PDB file of C-alpha atoms and ligand atoms in Angstrom:
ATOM      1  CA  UNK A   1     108.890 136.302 109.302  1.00 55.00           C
ATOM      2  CA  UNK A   2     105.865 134.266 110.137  1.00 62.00           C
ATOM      3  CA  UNK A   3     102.882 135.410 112.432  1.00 62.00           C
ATOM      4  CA  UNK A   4     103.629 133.294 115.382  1.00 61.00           C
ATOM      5  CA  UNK A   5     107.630 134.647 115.631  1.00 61.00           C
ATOM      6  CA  UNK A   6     106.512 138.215 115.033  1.00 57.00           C
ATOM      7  CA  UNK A   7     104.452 137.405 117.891  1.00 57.00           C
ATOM      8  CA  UNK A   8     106.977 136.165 119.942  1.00 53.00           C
ATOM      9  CA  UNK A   9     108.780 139.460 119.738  1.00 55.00           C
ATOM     10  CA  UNK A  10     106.020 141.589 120.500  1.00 54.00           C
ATOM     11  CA  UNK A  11     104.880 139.771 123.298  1.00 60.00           C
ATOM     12  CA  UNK A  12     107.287 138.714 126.237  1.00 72.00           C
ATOM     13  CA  UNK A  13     107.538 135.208 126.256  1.00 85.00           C
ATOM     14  CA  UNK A  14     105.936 133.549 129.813  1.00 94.00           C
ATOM     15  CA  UNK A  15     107.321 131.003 131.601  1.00 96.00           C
ATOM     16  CA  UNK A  16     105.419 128.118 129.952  1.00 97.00           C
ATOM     17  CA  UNK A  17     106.314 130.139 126.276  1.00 97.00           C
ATOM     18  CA  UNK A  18     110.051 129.884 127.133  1.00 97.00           C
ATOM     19  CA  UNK A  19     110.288 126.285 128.758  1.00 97.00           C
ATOM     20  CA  UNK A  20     108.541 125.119 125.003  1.00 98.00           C
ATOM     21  CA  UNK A  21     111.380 127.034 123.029  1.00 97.00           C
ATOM     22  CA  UNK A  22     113.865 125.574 124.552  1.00 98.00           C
ATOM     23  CA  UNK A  23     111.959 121.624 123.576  1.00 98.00           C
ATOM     24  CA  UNK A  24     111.363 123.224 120.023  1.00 98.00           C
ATOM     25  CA  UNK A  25     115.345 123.836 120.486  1.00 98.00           C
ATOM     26  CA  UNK A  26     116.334 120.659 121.582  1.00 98.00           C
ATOM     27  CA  UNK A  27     113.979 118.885 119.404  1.00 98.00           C
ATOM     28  CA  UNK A  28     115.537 120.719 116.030  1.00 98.00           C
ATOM     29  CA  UNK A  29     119.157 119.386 117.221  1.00 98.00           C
ATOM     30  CA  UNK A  30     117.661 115.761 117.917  1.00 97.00           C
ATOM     31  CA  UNK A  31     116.224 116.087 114.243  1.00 97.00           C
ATOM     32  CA  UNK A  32     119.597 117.004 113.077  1.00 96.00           C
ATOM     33  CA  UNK A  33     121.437 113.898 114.804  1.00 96.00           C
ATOM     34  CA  UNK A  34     118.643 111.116 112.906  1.00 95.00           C
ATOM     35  CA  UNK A  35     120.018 109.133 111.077  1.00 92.00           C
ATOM     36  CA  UNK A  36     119.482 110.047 107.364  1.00 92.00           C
ATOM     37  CA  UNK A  37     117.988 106.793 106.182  1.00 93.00           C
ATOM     38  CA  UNK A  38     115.124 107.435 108.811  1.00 94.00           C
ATOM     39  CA  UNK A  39     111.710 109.824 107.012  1.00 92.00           C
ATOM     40  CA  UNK A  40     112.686 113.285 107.028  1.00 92.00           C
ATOM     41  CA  UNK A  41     109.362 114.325 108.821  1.00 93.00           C
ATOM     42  CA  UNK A  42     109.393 116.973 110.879  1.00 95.00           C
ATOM     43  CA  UNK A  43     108.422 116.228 114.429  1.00 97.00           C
ATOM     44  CA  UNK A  44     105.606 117.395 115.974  1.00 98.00           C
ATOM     45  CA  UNK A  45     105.183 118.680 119.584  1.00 98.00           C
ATOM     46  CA  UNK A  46     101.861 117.695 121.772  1.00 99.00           C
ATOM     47  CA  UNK A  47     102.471 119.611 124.524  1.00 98.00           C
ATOM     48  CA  UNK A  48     100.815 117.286 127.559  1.00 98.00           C
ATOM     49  CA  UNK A  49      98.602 119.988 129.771  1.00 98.00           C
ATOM     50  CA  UNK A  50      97.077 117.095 131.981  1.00 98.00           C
ATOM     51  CA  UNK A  51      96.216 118.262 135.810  1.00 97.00           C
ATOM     52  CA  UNK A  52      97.590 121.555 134.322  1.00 98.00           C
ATOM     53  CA  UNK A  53      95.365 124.310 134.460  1.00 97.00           C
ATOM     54  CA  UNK A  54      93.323 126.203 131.429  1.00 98.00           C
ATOM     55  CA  UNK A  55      95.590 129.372 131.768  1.00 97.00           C
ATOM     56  CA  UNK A  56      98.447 127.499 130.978  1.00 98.00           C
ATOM     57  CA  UNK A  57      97.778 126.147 128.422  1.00 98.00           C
ATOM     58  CA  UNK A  58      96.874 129.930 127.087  1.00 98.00           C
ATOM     59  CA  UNK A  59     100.303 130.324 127.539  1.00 97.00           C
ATOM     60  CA  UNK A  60     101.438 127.555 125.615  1.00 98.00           C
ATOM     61  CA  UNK A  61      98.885 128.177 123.087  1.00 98.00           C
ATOM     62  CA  UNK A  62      99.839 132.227 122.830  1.00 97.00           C
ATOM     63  CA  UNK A  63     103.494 131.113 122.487  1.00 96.00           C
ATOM     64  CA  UNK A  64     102.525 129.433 119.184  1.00 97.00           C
ATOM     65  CA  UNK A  65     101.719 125.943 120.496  1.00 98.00           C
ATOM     66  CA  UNK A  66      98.510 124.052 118.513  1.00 98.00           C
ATOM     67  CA  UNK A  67      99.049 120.082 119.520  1.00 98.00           C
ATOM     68  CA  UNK A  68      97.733 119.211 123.283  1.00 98.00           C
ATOM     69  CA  UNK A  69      97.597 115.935 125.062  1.00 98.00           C
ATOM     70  CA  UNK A  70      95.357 114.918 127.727  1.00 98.00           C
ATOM     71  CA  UNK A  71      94.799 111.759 129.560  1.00 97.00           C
ATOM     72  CA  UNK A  72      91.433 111.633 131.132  1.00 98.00           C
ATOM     73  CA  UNK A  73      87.986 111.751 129.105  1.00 98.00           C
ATOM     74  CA  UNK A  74      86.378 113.878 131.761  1.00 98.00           C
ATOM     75  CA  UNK A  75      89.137 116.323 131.804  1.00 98.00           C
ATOM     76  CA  UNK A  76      89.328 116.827 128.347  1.00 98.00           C
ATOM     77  CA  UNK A  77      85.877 117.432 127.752  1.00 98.00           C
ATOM     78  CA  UNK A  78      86.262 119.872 130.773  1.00 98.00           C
ATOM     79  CA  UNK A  79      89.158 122.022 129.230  1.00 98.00           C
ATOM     80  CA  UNK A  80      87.870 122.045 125.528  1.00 98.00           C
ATOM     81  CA  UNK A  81      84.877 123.361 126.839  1.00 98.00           C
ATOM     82  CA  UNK A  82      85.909 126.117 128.847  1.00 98.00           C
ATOM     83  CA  UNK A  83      85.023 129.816 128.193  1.00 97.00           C
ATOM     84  CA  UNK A  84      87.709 131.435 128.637  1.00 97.00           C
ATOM     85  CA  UNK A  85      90.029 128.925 126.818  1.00 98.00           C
ATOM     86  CA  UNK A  86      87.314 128.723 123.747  1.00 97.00           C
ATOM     87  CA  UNK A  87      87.548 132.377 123.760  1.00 97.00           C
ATOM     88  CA  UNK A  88      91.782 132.976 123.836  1.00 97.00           C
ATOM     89  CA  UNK A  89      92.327 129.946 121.236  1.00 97.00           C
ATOM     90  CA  UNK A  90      88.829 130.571 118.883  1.00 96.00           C
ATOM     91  CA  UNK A  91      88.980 126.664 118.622  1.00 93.00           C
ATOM     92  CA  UNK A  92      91.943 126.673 117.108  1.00 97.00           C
ATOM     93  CA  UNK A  93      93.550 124.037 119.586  1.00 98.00           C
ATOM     94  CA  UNK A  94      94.366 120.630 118.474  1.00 98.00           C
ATOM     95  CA  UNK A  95      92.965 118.382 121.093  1.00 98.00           C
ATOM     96  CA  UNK A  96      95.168 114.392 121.325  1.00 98.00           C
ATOM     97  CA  UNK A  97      93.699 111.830 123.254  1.00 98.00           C
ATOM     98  CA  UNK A  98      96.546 110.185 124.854  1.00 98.00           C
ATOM     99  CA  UNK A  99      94.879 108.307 127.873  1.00 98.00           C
ATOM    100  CA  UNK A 100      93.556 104.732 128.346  1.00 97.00           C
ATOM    101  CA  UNK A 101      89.703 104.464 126.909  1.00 97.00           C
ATOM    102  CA  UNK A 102      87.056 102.710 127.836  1.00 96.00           C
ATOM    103  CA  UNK A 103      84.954 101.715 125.356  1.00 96.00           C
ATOM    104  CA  UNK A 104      81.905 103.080 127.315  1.00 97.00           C
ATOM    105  CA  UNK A 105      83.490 106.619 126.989  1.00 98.00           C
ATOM    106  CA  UNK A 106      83.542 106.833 123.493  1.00 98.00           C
ATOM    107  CA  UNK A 107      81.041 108.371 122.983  1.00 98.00           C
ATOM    108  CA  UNK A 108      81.602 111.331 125.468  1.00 98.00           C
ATOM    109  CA  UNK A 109      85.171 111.538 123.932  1.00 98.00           C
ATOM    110  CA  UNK A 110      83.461 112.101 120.012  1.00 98.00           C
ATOM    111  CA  UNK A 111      81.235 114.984 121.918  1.00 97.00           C
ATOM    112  CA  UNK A 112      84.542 117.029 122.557  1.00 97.00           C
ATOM    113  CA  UNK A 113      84.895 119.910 120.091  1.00 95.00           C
ATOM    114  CA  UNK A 114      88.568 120.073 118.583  1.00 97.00           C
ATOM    115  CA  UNK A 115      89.266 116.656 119.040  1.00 98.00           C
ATOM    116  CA  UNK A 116      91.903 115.837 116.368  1.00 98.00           C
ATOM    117  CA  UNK A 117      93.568 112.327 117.226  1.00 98.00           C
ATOM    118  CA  UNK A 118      92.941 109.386 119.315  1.00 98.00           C
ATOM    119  CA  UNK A 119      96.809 108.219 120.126  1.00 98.00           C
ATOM    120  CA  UNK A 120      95.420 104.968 122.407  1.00 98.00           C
ATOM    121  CA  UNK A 121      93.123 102.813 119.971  1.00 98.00           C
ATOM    122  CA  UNK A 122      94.522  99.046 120.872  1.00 98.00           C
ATOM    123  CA  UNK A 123      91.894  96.468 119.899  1.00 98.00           C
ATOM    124  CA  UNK A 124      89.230  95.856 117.081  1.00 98.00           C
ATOM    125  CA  UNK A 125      86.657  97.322 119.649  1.00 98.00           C
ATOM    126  CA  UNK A 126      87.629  99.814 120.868  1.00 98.00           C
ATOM    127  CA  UNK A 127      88.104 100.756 117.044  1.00 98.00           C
ATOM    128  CA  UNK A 128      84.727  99.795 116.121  1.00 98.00           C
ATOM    129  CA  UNK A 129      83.310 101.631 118.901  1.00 98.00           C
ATOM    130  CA  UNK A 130      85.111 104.798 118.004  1.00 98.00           C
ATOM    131  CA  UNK A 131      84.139 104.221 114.667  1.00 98.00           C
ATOM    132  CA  UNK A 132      80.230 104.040 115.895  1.00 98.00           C
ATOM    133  CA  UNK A 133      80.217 107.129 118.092  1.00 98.00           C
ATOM    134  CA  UNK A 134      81.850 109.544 115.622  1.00 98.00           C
ATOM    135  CA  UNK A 135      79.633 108.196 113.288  1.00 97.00           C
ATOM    136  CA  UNK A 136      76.612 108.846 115.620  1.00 97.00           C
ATOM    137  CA  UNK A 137      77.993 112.372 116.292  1.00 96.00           C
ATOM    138  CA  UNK A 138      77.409 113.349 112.308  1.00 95.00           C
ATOM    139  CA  UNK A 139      81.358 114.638 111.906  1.00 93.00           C
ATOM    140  CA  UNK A 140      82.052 115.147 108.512  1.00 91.00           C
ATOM    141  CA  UNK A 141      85.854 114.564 108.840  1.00 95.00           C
ATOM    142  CA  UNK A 142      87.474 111.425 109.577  1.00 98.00           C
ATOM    143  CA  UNK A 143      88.739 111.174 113.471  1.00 98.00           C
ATOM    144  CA  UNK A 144      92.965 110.519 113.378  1.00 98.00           C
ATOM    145  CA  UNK A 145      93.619 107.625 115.291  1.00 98.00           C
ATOM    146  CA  UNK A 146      96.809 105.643 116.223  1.00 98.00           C
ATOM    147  CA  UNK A 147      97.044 102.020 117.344  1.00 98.00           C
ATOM    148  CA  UNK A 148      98.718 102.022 120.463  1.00 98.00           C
ATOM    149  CA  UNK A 149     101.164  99.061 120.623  1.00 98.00           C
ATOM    150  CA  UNK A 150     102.566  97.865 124.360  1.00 97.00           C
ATOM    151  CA  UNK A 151     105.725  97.180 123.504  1.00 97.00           C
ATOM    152  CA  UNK A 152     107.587  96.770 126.929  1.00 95.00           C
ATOM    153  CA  UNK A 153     104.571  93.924 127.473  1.00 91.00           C
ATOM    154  CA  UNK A 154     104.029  95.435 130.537  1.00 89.00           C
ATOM    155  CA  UNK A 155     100.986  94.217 132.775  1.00 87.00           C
ATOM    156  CA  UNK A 156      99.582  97.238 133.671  1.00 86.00           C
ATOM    157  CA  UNK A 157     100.808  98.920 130.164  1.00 88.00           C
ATOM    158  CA  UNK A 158      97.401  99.342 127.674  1.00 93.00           C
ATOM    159  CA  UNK A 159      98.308  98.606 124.040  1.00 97.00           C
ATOM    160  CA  UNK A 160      98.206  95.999 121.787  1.00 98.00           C
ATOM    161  CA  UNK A 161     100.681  93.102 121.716  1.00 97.00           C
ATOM    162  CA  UNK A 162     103.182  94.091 118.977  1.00 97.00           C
ATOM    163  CA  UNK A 163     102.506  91.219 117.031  1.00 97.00           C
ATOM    164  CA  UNK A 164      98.592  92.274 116.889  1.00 97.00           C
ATOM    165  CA  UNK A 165      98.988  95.944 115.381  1.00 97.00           C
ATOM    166  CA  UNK A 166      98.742  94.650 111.800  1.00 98.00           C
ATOM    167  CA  UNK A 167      95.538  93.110 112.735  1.00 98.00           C
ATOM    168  CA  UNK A 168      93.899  95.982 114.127  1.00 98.00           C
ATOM    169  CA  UNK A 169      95.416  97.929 111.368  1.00 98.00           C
ATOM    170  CA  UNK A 170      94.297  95.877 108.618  1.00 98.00           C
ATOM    171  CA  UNK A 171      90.362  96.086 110.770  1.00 98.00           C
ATOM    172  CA  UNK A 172      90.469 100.229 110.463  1.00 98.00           C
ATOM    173  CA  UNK A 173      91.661 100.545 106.936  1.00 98.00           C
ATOM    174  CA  UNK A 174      88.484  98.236 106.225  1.00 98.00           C
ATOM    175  CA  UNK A 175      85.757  98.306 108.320  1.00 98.00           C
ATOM    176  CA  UNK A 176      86.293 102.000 110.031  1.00 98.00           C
ATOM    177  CA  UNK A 177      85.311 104.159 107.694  1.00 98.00           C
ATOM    178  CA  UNK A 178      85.001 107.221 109.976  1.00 98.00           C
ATOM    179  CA  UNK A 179      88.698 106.990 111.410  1.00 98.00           C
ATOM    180  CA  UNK A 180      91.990 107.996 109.572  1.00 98.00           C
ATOM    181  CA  UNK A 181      94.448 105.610 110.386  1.00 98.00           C
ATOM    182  CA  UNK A 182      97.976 107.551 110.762  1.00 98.00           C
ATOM    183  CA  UNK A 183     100.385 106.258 112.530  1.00 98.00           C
ATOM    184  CA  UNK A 184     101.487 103.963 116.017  1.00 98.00           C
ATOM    185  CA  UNK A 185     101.898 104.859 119.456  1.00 98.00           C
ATOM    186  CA  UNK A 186     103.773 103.480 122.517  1.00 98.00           C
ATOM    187  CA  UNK A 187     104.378 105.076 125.957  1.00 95.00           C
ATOM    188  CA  UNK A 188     107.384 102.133 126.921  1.00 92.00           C
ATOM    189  CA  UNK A 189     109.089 101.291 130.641  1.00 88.00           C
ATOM    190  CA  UNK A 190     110.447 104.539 131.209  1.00 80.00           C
ATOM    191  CA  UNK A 191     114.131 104.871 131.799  1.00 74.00           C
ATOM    192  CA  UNK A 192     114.891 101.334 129.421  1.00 78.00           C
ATOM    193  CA  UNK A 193     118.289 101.802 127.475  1.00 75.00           C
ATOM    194  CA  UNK A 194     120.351  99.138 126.054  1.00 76.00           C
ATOM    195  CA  UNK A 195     123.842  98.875 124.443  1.00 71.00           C
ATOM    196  CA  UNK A 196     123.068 101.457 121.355  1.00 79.00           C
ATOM    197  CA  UNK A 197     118.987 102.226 122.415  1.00 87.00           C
ATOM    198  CA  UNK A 198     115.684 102.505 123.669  1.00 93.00           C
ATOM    199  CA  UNK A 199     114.308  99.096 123.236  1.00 95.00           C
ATOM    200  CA  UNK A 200     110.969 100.059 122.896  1.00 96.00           C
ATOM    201  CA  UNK A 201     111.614 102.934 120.418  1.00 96.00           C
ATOM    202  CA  UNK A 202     113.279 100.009 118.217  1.00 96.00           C
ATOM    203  CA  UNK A 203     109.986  97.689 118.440  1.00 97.00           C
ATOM    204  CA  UNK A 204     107.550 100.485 117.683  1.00 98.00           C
ATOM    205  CA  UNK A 205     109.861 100.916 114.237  1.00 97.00           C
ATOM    206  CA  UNK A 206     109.778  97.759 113.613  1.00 97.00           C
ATOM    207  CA  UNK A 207     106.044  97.713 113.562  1.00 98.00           C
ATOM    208  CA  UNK A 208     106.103 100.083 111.548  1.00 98.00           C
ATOM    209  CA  UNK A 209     108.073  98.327 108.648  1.00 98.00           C
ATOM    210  CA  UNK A 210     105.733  95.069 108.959  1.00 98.00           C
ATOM    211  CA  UNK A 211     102.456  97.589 109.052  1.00 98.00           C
ATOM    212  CA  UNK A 212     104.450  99.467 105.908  1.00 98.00           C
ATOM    213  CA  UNK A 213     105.308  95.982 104.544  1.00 98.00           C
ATOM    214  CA  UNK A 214     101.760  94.172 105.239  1.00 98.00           C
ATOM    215  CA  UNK A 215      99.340  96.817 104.480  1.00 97.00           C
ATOM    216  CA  UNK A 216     101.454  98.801 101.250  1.00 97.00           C
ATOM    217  CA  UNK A 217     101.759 102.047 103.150  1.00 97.00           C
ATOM    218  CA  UNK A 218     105.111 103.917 102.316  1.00 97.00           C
ATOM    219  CA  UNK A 219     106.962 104.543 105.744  1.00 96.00           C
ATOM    220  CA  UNK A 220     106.810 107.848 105.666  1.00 96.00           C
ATOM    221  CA  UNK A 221     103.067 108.298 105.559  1.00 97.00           C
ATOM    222  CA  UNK A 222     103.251 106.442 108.583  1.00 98.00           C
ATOM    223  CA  UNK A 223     103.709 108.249 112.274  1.00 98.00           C
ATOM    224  CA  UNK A 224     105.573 106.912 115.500  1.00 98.00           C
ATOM    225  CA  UNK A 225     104.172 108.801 118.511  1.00 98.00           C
ATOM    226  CA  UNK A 226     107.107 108.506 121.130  1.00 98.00           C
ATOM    227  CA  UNK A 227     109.322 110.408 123.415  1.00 97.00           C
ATOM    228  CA  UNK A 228     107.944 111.915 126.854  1.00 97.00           C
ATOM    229  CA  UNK A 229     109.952 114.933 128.866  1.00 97.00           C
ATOM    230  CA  UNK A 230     112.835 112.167 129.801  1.00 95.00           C
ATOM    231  CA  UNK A 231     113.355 110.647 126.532  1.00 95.00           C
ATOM    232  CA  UNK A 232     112.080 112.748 123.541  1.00 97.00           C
ATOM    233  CA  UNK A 233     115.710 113.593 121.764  1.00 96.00           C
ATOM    234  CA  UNK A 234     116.595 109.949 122.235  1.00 95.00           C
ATOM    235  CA  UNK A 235     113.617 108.765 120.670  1.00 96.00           C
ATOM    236  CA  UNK A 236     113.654 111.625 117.677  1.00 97.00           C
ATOM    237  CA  UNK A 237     116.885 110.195 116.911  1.00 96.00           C
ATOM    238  CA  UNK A 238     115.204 107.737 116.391  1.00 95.00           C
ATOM    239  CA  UNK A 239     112.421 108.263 114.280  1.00 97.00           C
ATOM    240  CA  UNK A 240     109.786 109.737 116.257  1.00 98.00           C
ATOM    241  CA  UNK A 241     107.688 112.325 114.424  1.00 98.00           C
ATOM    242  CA  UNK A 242     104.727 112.965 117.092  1.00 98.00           C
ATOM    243  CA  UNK A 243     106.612 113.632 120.828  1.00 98.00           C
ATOM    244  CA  UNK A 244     104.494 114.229 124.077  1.00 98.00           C
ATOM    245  CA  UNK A 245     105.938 116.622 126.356  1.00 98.00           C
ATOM    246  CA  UNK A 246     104.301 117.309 129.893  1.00 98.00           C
ATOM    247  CA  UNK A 247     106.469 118.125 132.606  1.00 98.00           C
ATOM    248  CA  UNK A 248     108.903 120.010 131.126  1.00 98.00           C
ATOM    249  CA  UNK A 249     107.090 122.392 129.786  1.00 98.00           C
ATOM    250  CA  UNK A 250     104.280 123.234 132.379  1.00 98.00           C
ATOM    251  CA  UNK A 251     106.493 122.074 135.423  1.00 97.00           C
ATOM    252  CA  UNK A 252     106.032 118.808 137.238  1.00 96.00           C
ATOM    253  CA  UNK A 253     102.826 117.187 138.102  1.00 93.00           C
ATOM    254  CA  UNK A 254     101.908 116.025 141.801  1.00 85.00           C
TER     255      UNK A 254
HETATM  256  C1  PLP B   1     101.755 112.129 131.048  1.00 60.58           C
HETATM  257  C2  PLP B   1     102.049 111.553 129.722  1.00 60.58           C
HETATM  258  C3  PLP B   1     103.038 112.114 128.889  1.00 60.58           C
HETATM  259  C4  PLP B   1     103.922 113.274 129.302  1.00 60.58           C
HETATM  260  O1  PLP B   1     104.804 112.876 130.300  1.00 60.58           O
HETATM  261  P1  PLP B   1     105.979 113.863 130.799  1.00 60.58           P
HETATM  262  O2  PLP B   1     106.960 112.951 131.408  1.00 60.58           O
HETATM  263  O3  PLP B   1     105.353 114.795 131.764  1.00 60.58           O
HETATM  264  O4  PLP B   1     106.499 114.560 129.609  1.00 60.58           O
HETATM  265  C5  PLP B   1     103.209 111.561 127.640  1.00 60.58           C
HETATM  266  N1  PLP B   1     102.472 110.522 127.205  1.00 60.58           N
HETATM  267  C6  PLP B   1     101.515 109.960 127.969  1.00 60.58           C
HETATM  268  C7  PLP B   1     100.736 108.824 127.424  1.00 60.58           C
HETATM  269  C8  PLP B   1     101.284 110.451 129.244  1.00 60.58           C
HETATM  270  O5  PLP B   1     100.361 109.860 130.005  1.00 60.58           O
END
């Protein structure tokens, strides 16, 4: 038996502990209903704590939970640098950047301690100026970033036009030394279903093959961050390994 389920015996499971088994649940069926030609990776959850507060995420983080997602720079430097949260997780969390970023926040954003991945990198830039302030902030280890693609084509959507993520991916692999290119992104028009799917899960895959195809990756050493509390089993079915799950684990946001 591992550390984290002998845990979960000893200690009675809070609210926040037993909303994520029930995701770890559903997510473990969705896995099972992929179709097998799809990478047998097993899907990760980053459990979305923004405007959630720091003993929450204790919670989540006591019930055996290591991925979090927040949105706002200022936030996230706020909550990684809290006491009590430092002191309960001994810096154990893994911190995702899943908000829009300003290239003039960089550099606050490669101050944070536990930062692991950058999910929203959508232009040269941006990369470059990643690239610059993690540099400048002496880390040893390259920062995990993912190229955030818009593929509904929204307006008011960030991400990169589909048809640009080779681009920016060919850019990282050779002039960003300091960031560890792993895998694409997309948040999509929430709610969008077709005949058979989510038509933005389907782009995102498809950028994947052509980033796979163009740049010699293999598929499977390439992620697909997708799937929010609405839409996660849908979009593990079909192929998500990296799904972002807010609301229904800490409750619903104002
Ligand atoms: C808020 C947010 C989520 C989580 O949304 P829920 O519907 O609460 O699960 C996921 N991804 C991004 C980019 C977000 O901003």
């Amino acid at each position: 038996m591992s550390i984290a389920s002998a845990r979960r015996i000893m200690i009675a499971l809070t609210e926040v502990g037993r909303a994520r088994e029930n995701i770890l649940q559903r997510i473990e069926a969705a896995k099972l209903r992929r179709s097998a030609e799809l990478p047998n990776i097993e899907p990760r959850l980053v459990a979305v704590s923004k405007t959630k507060p720091v003993n929450l995420i204790i919670d989540a983080f006591e019930s055996g939970q290591t991925h979090f997602g927040e949105n706002y720079v200022q936030e996230l430097e706020r909550k990684a640098n809290d006491e009590e949260l430092l002191k309960a997780t001994k810096g154990q969390i893994k911190w995702h950047f899943i908000g829009h970023l300003q290239s003039n926040k960089c550099k606050k954003l490669a101050a944070i301690p536990n930062l692991d991945t950058v999910e929203t990198v959508d232009s040269k830039k941006l990369a470059d100026c990643l690239n610059k302030a993690w540099e400048s902030a002496g880390k040893l280890e390259q920062l995990n970033i993912m190229v955030q693609v818009n593929t509904s084509q929204e307006e008011n959507k960030s991400g990169c036009p589909p048809d640009d993520c080779v681009t920016i991916v060919d850019h990282v692999l050779k002039r960003c030394k300091k960031l560890n290119f792993v895998g694409l992104m997309t948040i999509g028009q929430l709610g969008r279903h077709d005949a058979d799917s989510n038509p933005d899960f389907r782009l995102l895959s498809e950028c994947r093959k052509t980033v796979s195809d163009k740049m010699g990756i293999p598929i499977d050493a390439l992620e697909l961050s997708m799937g929010m509390s609405q839409d996660f089993e849908h979009a593990i079915e079909m192929g998500s390994t990296s799904v972002r799950v807010g609301s229904a684990i800490f409750g619903s946001r104002p």
